[in-house]
PDB file of C-alpha atoms in Angstrom:
ATOM      1  CA  MET Z   1      -0.028   0.008  -0.001  1.00 51.00           C
ATOM      2  CA  ASN Z   2       1.265   3.476  -0.855  1.00 58.00           C
ATOM      3  CA  SER Z   3       2.303   4.792   2.629  1.00 83.00           C
ATOM      4  CA  PRO Z   4       2.686   8.537   1.671  1.00 87.00           C
ATOM      5  CA  ALA Z   5      -0.847   8.527   0.257  1.00 88.00           C
ATOM      6  CA  ARG Z   6      -2.116   6.665   3.276  1.00 90.00           C
ATOM      7  CA  LYS Z   7      -0.445   9.101   5.658  1.00 90.00           C
ATOM      8  CA  TYR Z   8      -1.795  12.093   3.700  1.00 90.00           C
ATOM      9  CA  PHE Z   9      -5.310  10.576   3.676  1.00 90.00           C
ATOM     10  CA  THR Z  10      -5.180   9.893   7.407  1.00 91.00           C
ATOM     11  CA  GLU Z  11      -3.863  13.333   8.326  1.00 91.00           C
ATOM     12  CA  ALA Z  12      -5.712  15.535   5.837  1.00 90.00           C
ATOM     13  CA  VAL Z  13      -8.895  13.764   4.795  1.00 90.00           C
ATOM     14  CA  LEU Z  14     -10.097  11.630   7.718  1.00 91.00           C
ATOM     15  CA  PRO Z  15     -10.483  14.683   9.985  1.00 92.00           C
ATOM     16  CA  CYS Z  16     -13.117  15.946   7.534  1.00 90.00           C
ATOM     17  CA  HIS Z  17     -15.393  13.005   8.272  1.00 91.00           C
ATOM     18  CA  ALA Z  18     -17.582  14.757  10.856  1.00 90.00           C
ATOM     19  CA  ARG Z  19     -18.096  17.831   8.685  1.00 91.00           C
ATOM     20  CA  MET Z  20     -18.888  15.618   5.695  1.00 91.00           C
ATOM     21  CA  TYR Z  21     -21.487  13.699   7.692  1.00 90.00           C
ATOM     22  CA  ALA Z  22     -23.089  16.892   9.002  1.00 89.00           C
ATOM     23  CA  ALA Z  23     -23.345  18.258   5.411  1.00 86.00           C
ATOM     24  CA  ALA Z  24     -24.739  15.003   4.077  1.00 87.00           C
ATOM     25  CA  LEU Z  25     -27.282  14.780   6.902  1.00 85.00           C
ATOM     26  CA  ALA Z  26     -28.418  18.347   6.222  1.00 84.00           C
ATOM     27  CA  ILE Z  27     -28.939  17.548   2.590  1.00 83.00           C
ATOM     28  CA  THR Z  28     -30.462  14.083   2.796  1.00 81.00           C
ATOM     29  CA  GLY Z  29     -32.277  14.327   6.122  1.00 83.00           C
ATOM     30  CA  SER Z  30     -31.516  10.630   6.692  1.00 84.00           C
ATOM     31  CA  PRO Z  31     -28.698   9.304   8.882  1.00 88.00           C
ATOM     32  CA  ASP Z  32     -28.462   6.160   6.759  1.00 89.00           C
ATOM     33  CA  ASP Z  33     -28.296   8.064   3.471  1.00 88.00           C
ATOM     34  CA  ALA Z  34     -25.808  10.509   4.990  1.00 88.00           C
ATOM     35  CA  SER Z  35     -23.537   7.610   6.096  1.00 91.00           C
ATOM     36  CA  ASP Z  36     -23.728   6.056   2.638  1.00 92.00           C
ATOM     37  CA  ALA Z  37     -22.853   9.357   0.991  1.00 92.00           C
ATOM     38  CA  VAL Z  38     -19.894   9.938   3.293  1.00 93.00           C
ATOM     39  CA  GLN Z  39     -18.632   6.395   2.702  1.00 94.00           C
ATOM     40  CA  THR Z  40     -18.893   6.809  -1.081  1.00 92.00           C
ATOM     41  CA  ALA Z  41     -17.213  10.211  -0.900  1.00 93.00           C
ATOM     42  CA  MET Z  42     -14.383   8.886   1.203  1.00 93.00           C
ATOM     43  CA  LEU Z  43     -13.787   6.062  -1.275  1.00 92.00           C
ATOM     44  CA  ARG Z  44     -13.676   8.530  -4.151  1.00 91.00           C
ATOM     45  CA  VAL Z  45     -11.331  10.844  -2.317  1.00 92.00           C
ATOM     46  CA  TRP Z  46      -9.122   7.853  -1.431  1.00 92.00           C
ATOM     47  CA  GLU Z  47      -8.973   6.887  -5.129  1.00 91.00           C
ATOM     48  CA  THR Z  48      -7.891  10.436  -5.959  1.00 89.00           C
ATOM     49  CA  VAL Z  49      -5.281  10.625  -3.210  1.00 89.00           C
ATOM     50  CA  SER Z  50      -3.929   7.139  -3.901  1.00 89.00           C
ATOM     51  CA  LYS Z  51      -3.127   8.245  -7.445  1.00 87.00           C
ATOM     52  CA  GLY Z  52      -0.734  10.800  -5.985  1.00 85.00           C
ATOM     53  CA  MET Z  53      -2.929  13.907  -6.111  1.00 86.00           C
ATOM     54  CA  VAL Z  54      -2.456  16.358  -3.276  1.00 85.00           C
ATOM     55  CA  LEU Z  55      -5.639  18.283  -2.502  1.00 86.00           C
ATOM     56  CA  GLU Z  56      -5.217  22.060  -2.345  1.00 87.00           C
ATOM     57  CA  SER Z  57      -8.006  22.275   0.245  1.00 89.00           C
ATOM     58  CA  PRO Z  58      -8.952  18.883   1.610  1.00 90.00           C
ATOM     59  CA  VAL Z  59     -11.964  20.180   3.583  1.00 90.00           C
ATOM     60  CA  SER Z  60     -13.484  21.973   0.580  1.00 88.00           C
ATOM     61  CA  TYR Z  61     -12.762  19.041  -1.701  1.00 89.00           C
ATOM     62  CA  CYS Z  62     -14.328  16.525   0.708  1.00 90.00           C
ATOM     63  CA  LEU Z  63     -17.449  18.720   1.318  1.00 90.00           C
ATOM     64  CA  SER Z  64     -17.901  19.175  -2.398  1.00 89.00           C
ATOM     65  CA  ALA Z  65     -17.544  15.485  -3.025  1.00 90.00           C
ATOM     66  CA  VAL Z  66     -20.130  14.519  -0.425  1.00 91.00           C
ATOM     67  CA  ARG Z  67     -22.506  17.315  -1.501  1.00 91.00           C
ATOM     68  CA  ASN Z  68     -22.353  16.156  -5.147  1.00 88.00           C
ATOM     69  CA  ILE Z  69     -22.922  12.563  -4.177  1.00 89.00           C
ATOM     70  CA  CYS Z  70     -25.969  13.563  -2.086  1.00 85.00           C
ATOM     71  CA  PHE Z  71     -27.507  15.587  -4.895  1.00 83.00           C
ATOM     72  CA  THR Z  72     -26.828  12.877  -7.448  1.00 82.00           C
ATOM     73  CA  GLU Z  73     -28.480  10.247  -5.246  1.00 81.00           C
ATOM     74  CA  ILE Z  74     -31.461  12.500  -4.511  1.00 76.00           C
ATOM     75  CA  LEU Z  75     -32.014  13.001  -8.256  1.00 75.00           C
ATOM     76  CA  ARG Z  76     -31.290   9.382  -9.138  1.00 73.00           C
ATOM     77  CA  ASN Z  77     -33.742   7.947  -6.636  1.00 67.00           C
ATOM     78  CA  LYS Z  78     -36.398  10.557  -7.258  1.00 57.00           C
ATOM     79  CA  ARG Z  79     -36.628  11.154  -3.538  1.00 46.00           C
ATOM     80  CA  LEU Z  80     -37.358  14.785  -4.233  1.00 48.00           C
ATOM     81  CA  VAL Z  81     -40.792  14.895  -2.618  1.00 50.00           C
ATOM     82  CA  PRO Z  82     -41.161  12.319   0.160  1.00 50.00           C
ATOM     83  CA  ILE Z  83     -44.617  10.801   0.080  1.00 49.00           C
ATOM     84  CA  ASP Z  84     -44.428  10.004   3.826  1.00 49.00           C
ATOM     85  CA  GLY Z  85     -44.200  13.733   4.600  1.00 50.00           C
ATOM     86  CA  ILE Z  86     -47.671  14.501   3.285  1.00 51.00           C
ATOM     87  CA  THR Z  87     -49.846  14.686   6.389  1.00 50.00           C
ATOM     88  CA  GLU Z  88     -52.750  16.635   4.984  1.00 52.00           C
ATOM     89  CA  GLU Z  89     -56.115  14.893   5.299  1.00 51.00           C
ATOM     90  CA  ALA Z  90     -57.692  15.193   1.913  1.00 50.00           C
ATOM     91  CA  SER Z  91     -60.924  14.068   0.396  1.00 59.00           C
ATOM     92  CA  GLU Z  92     -60.911  11.477  -2.345  1.00 62.00           C
ATOM     93  CA  SER Z  93     -61.545  14.140  -5.004  1.00 63.00           C
ATOM     94  CA  ASN Z  94     -58.814  16.342  -3.613  1.00 70.00           C
ATOM     95  CA  ARG Z  95     -56.335  13.425  -3.744  1.00 69.00           C
ATOM     96  CA  THR Z  96     -57.371  12.692  -7.300  1.00 71.00           C
ATOM     97  CA  GLU Z  97     -56.835  16.310  -8.308  1.00 73.00           C
ATOM     98  CA  LYS Z  98     -53.429  16.285  -6.697  1.00 71.00           C
ATOM     99  CA  ALA Z  99     -52.520  13.069  -8.453  1.00 69.00           C
ATOM    100  CA  VAL Z 100     -53.550  14.573 -11.798  1.00 69.00           C
ATOM    101  CA  GLU Z 101     -51.555  17.732 -11.074  1.00 73.00           C
ATOM    102  CA  LEU Z 102     -48.513  15.675 -10.079  1.00 71.00           C
ATOM    103  CA  THR Z 103     -48.817  13.613 -13.238  1.00 79.00           C
ATOM    104  CA  GLU Z 104     -49.046  16.773 -15.324  1.00 80.00           C
ATOM    105  CA  VAL Z 105     -45.990  18.328 -13.658  1.00 77.00           C
ATOM    106  CA  THR Z 106     -44.043  15.076 -14.043  1.00 79.00           C
ATOM    107  CA  ASP Z 107     -44.999  14.919 -17.712  1.00 82.00           C
ATOM    108  CA  ALA Z 108     -44.032  18.510 -18.220  1.00 82.00           C
ATOM    109  CA  LEU Z 109     -40.648  17.998 -16.555  1.00 83.00           C
ATOM    110  CA  GLY Z 110     -40.091  15.001 -18.865  1.00 85.00           C
ATOM    111  CA  ARG Z 111     -40.586  17.244 -21.861  1.00 89.00           C
ATOM    112  CA  LEU Z 112     -37.667  19.475 -20.851  1.00 89.00           C
ATOM    113  CA  SER Z 113     -34.162  18.794 -21.951  1.00 90.00           C
ATOM    114  CA  GLU Z 114     -32.077  16.743 -19.490  1.00 89.00           C
ATOM    115  CA  THR Z 115     -30.081  19.802 -18.483  1.00 91.00           C
ATOM    116  CA  GLU Z 116     -33.132  22.038 -17.994  1.00 91.00           C
ATOM    117  CA  ARG Z 117     -34.931  19.303 -16.059  1.00 88.00           C
ATOM    118  CA  ARG Z 118     -32.006  18.735 -13.725  1.00 88.00           C
ATOM    119  CA  ALA Z 119     -31.613  22.487 -13.084  1.00 90.00           C
ATOM    120  CA  VAL Z 120     -35.336  22.981 -12.390  1.00 86.00           C
ATOM    121  CA  GLU Z 121     -35.485  19.938 -10.092  1.00 84.00           C
ATOM    122  CA  MET Z 122     -32.333  20.910  -8.165  1.00 85.00           C
ATOM    123  CA  SER Z 123     -33.722  24.425  -7.660  1.00 84.00           C
ATOM    124  CA  ALA Z 124     -37.315  23.513  -6.870  1.00 79.00           C
ATOM    125  CA  TYR Z 125     -36.919  20.295  -4.869  1.00 75.00           C
ATOM    126  CA  SER Z 126     -33.446  20.640  -3.319  1.00 75.00           C
ATOM    127  CA  GLY Z 127     -33.253  24.408  -3.001  1.00 80.00           C
ATOM    128  CA  CYS Z 128     -29.895  24.503  -4.754  1.00 84.00           C
ATOM    129  CA  SER Z 129     -28.286  27.840  -5.634  1.00 86.00           C
ATOM    130  CA  ALA Z 130     -27.092  28.724  -9.103  1.00 87.00           C
ATOM    131  CA  ASP Z 131     -23.550  27.908  -8.052  1.00 89.00           C
ATOM    132  CA  GLN Z 132     -24.518  24.442  -6.833  1.00 88.00           C
ATOM    133  CA  ILE Z 133     -26.502  23.778 -10.011  1.00 89.00           C
ATOM    134  CA  ALA Z 134     -23.598  25.008 -12.099  1.00 90.00           C
ATOM    135  CA  GLN Z 135     -21.186  22.623 -10.318  1.00 89.00           C
ATOM    136  CA  ALA Z 136     -23.612  19.669 -10.807  1.00 87.00           C
ATOM    137  CA  LEU Z 137     -24.091  20.520 -14.484  1.00 88.00           C
ATOM    138  CA  GLY Z 138     -20.404  21.201 -15.107  1.00 90.00           C
ATOM    139  CA  THR Z 139     -20.916  24.794 -16.182  1.00 91.00           C
ATOM    140  CA  ASN Z 140     -20.627  28.313 -14.713  1.00 93.00           C
ATOM    141  CA  ALA Z 141     -23.241  30.077 -12.526  1.00 89.00           C
ATOM    142  CA  VAL Z 142     -24.289  32.486 -15.295  1.00 92.00           C
ATOM    143  CA  ASN Z 143     -25.025  29.617 -17.679  1.00 93.00           C
ATOM    144  CA  ALA Z 144     -26.750  27.683 -14.912  1.00 91.00           C
ATOM    145  CA  ARG Z 145     -29.117  30.689 -14.285  1.00 92.00           C
ATOM    146  CA  GLN Z 146     -29.857  30.861 -18.025  1.00 94.00           C
ATOM    147  CA  ILE Z 147     -30.577  27.119 -18.179  1.00 93.00           C
ATOM    148  CA  LEU Z 148     -32.858  27.346 -15.114  1.00 90.00           C
ATOM    149  CA  SER Z 149     -34.678  30.415 -16.502  1.00 91.00           C
ATOM    150  CA  ARG Z 150     -35.203  28.728 -19.888  1.00 93.00           C
ATOM    151  CA  GLY Z 151     -36.475  25.551 -18.176  1.00 90.00           C
ATOM    152  CA  ARG Z 152     -38.930  27.498 -16.018  1.00 89.00           C
ATOM    153  CA  LYS Z 153     -40.126  29.453 -19.056  1.00 91.00           C
ATOM    154  CA  ARG Z 154     -40.730  26.222 -20.993  1.00 89.00           C
ATOM    155  CA  LEU Z 155     -42.617  24.735 -18.040  1.00 84.00           C
ATOM    156  CA  ARG Z 156     -44.896  27.790 -17.821  1.00 85.00           C
ATOM    157  CA  SER Z 157     -45.541  27.552 -21.596  1.00 87.00           C
ATOM    158  CA  PHE Z 158     -46.736  23.934 -21.146  1.00 82.00           C
ATOM    159  CA  PHE Z 159     -49.350  24.988 -18.640  1.00 79.00           C
ATOM    160  CA  ASN Z 160     -50.453  28.249 -20.348  1.00 79.00           C
ATOM    161  CA  LYS Z 161     -51.563  26.494 -23.522  1.00 62.00           C
ATOM    162  CA  GLY Z 162     -54.829  25.355 -21.878  1.00 49.00           C
TER     163      GLY Z 162
END
């Protein structure tokens, strides 16, 4: 095993574990999901460090890694609106109306480009900033705001045709 990489990882990266967990827990709201995200992030950071890369700012790098993993998992698993969290007592017709609305919104989101859809979902469901969206999309904040604006405009156009 590469001992300089192991020493660097132990001294620079492992102390970030608690902050990574706190960030992941804040994003996911689930201790199990937060633990999984931190474990995945630590593995990815280890892979980077074991290749000989020295991180300029280990804390920032680790927090960014865990944040990106959390957002990716949230989007991948479509856990954007937890069904368990809906406590409103609704009549059967009200539930039917909400199901129809949800279906319409889901269909409308599906008609957006992949980039626009991701930007709108990250903003609406996860409360991500333009900078966070930009990082997830691999672009700059100005472009992320344009993509988000274009996506919202297209969504409005889908519902204003009625």
